Coordinates of C-alpha atoms in Angstrom, one line a residue:
X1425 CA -22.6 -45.0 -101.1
X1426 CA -19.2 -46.5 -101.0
X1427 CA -18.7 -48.1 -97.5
X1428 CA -15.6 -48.6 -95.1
X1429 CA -14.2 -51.2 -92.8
X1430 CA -12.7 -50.3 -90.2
X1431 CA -10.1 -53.0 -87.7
X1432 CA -9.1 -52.0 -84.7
X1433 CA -7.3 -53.5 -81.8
X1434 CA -8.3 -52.7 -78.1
X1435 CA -6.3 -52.4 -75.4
X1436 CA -6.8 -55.7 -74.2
X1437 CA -5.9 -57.5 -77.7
X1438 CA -9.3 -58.2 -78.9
X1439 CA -9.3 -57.4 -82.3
X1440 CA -12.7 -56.2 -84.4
X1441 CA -13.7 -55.2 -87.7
X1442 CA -16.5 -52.5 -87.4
X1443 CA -18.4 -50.6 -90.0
X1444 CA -19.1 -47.5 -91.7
X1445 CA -21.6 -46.6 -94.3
X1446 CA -19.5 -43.5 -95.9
X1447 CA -15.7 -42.9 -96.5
X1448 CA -15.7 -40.4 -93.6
X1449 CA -14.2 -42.8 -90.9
X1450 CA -10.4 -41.8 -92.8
X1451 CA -11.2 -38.4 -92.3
X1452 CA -11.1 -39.5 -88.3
X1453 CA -8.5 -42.5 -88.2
X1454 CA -5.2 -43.2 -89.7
X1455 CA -3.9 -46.7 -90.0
X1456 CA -1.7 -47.9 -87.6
X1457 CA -2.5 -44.8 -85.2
X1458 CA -3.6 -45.4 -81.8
X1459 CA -5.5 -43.3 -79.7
X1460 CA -7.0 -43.5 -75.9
X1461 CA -10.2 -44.8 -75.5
X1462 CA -11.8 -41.6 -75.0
X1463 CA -10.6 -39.8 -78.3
X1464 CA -11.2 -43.0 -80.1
X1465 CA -15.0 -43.3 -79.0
X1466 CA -15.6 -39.5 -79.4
X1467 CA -14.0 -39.6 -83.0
X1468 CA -16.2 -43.2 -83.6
X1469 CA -19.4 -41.3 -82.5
X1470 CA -18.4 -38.3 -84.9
X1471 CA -17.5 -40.2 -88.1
X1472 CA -20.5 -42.6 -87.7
X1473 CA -23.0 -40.4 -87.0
X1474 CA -21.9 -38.1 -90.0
X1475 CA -22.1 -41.1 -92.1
X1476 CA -25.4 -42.1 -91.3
X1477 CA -26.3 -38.3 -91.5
X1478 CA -25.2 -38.8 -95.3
X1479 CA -27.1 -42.2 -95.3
X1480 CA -30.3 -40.4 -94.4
X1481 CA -29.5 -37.4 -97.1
X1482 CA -29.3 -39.3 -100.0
X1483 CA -32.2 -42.1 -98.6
X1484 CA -34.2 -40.4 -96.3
X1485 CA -33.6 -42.7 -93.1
X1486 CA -30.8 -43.2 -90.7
X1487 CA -28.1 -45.7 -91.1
X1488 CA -29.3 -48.3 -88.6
X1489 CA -25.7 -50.3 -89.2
X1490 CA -23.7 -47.1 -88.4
X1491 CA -25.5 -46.6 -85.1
X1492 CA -25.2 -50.3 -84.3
X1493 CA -21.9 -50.1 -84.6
X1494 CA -21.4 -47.2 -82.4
X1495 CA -23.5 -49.0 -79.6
X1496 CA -20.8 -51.8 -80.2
X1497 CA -18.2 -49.9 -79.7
X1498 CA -19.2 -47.5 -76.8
X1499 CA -20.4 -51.1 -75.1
X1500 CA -16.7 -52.3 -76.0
X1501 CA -15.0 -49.3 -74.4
X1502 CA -16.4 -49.6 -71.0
X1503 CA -14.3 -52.4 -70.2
X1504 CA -11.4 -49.5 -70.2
X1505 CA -12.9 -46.6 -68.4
X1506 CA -10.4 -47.4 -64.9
X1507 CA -7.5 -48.2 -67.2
X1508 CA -6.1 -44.8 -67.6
X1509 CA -3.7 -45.3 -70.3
X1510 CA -5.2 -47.9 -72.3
X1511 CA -5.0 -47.2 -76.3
X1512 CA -7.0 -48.3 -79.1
X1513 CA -5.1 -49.1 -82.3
X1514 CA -6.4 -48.6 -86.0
X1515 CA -4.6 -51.5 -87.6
X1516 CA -6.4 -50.7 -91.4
X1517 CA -9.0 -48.6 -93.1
X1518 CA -10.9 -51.0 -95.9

């Protein structure tokens, strides 16, 4: 399965380079698009769980890496949940 990087800058500055086991991520993001936090963990937990999904399709098991990820970045978001404006910006799709 062809996989995709994905980095992203939050609010704060912090960039990160997180991880998707199928092409689906660019189906949720668009490079140098920002979204709030919310929208941007809602469309993370979408696109990574579909990919896993696909993993488990074509393998028979979960993606463990995709759901790591997804912890990571729900984890990463909290630190936003009282800033109400605070965006999340795709800076590339790899």
């Amino acid at each position: 399965m062809p996989v995709m990087h994905f980095r992203i800058r939050w609010p704060d500055g912090i960039e990160a380079n997180c991880y998707s086991p199928s092409t689906v991520v660019g189906e949720f993001f668009t490079a140098g698009e920002s979204y709030g936090v919310g929208e941007f963990v809602a469309r993370s937990r979408e696109a990574l769980n579909i990919g896993s999904e696909r993993v488990r399709e074509k393998y028979g098991f979960a993606c463990s890496a995709a759901l790591d990820q997804l912890a990571r970045i729900e984890e990463d978001a909290r630190r936003f949940i009282a800033t109400h404006d605070a965006r999340v910006t795709v800076l590339a799709l790899d």
